[in-house]
Short mmCIF file of C-alpha atoms in Angstrom, two decimals:
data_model
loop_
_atom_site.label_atom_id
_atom_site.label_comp_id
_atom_site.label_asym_id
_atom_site.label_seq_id
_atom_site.Cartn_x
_atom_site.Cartn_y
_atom_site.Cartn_z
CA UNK H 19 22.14 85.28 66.15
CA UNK H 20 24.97 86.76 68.18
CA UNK H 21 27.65 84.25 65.96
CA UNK H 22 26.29 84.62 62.84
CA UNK H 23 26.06 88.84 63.40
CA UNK H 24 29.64 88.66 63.98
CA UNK H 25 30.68 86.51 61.46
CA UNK H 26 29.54 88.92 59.14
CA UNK H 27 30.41 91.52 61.24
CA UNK H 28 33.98 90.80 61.10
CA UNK H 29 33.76 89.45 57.76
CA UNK H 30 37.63 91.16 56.59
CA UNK H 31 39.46 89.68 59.37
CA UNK H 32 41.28 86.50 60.04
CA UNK H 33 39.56 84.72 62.85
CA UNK H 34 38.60 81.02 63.97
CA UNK H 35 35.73 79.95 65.60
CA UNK H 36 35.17 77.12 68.09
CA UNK H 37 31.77 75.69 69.34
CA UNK H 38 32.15 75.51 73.47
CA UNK H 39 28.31 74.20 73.63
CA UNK H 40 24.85 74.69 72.19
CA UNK H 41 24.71 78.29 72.80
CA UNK H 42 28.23 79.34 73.59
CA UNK H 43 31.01 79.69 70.81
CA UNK H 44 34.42 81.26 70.95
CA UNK H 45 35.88 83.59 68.69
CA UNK H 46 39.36 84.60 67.78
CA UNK H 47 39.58 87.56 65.88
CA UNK H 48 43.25 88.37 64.05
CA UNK H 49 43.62 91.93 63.60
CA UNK H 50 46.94 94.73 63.54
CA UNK H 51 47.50 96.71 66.64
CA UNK H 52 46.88 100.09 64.29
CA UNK H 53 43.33 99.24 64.05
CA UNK H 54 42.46 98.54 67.88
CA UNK H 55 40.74 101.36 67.88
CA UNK H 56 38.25 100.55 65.21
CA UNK H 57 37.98 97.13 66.65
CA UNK H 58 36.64 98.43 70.15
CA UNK H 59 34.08 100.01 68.69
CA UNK H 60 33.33 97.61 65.88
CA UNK H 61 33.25 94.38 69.54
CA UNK H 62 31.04 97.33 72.19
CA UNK H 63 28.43 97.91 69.03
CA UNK H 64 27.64 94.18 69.72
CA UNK H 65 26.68 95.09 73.99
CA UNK H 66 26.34 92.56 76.67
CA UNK H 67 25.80 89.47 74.23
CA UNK H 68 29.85 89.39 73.73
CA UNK H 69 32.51 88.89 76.60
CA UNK H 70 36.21 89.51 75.66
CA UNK H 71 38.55 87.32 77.23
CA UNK H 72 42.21 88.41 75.94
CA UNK H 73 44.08 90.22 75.40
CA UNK H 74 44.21 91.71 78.74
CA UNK H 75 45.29 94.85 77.21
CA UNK H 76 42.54 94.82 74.68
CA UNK H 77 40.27 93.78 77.81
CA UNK H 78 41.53 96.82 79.63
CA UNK H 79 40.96 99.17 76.93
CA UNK H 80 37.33 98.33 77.03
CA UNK H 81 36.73 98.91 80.47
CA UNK H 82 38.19 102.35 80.10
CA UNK H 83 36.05 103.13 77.19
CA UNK H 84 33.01 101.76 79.50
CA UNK H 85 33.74 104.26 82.52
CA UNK H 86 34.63 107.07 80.09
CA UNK H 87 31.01 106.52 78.69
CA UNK H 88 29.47 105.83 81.87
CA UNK H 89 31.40 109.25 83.48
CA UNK H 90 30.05 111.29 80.58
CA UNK H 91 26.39 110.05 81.28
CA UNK H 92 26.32 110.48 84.79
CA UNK H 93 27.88 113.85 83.83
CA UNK H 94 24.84 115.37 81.70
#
């Protein structure tokens, strides 16, 4: 239900979708660069059943949102 969760999801956005197999799909997801941000957290609500590919500088910007989260938990 992954797909159809982030269809909706991401409902406002330009984006294209490509079947890879039966349980695998690919999604491109169009966005401006002003609302990265809201897009991080909009993909991390969505946990381990998404994998981000590209950009690498989107890529990169979740794994420092990861460790910040992860510091602050270790932390309390």
């Amino acid at each position: 239900k992954t797909l159809e969760r982030a269809l909706i999801h991401f409902s406002d956005l330009a984006k294209e979708t490509d079947r890879l197999d039966d349980t695998h799909y690919r999604l491109t997801i169009y966005y401006d660069k002003c609302d990265e941000t809201e897009l991080l957290f909009r993909i991390l609500s969505f946990g381990p059943t998404v994998i981000v590919k590209e950009p690498e500088s989107f890529v990169e910007l979740i794994k420092k949102q990861l460790r910040e989260q992860l510091a602050c938990r270790l932390s309390a």
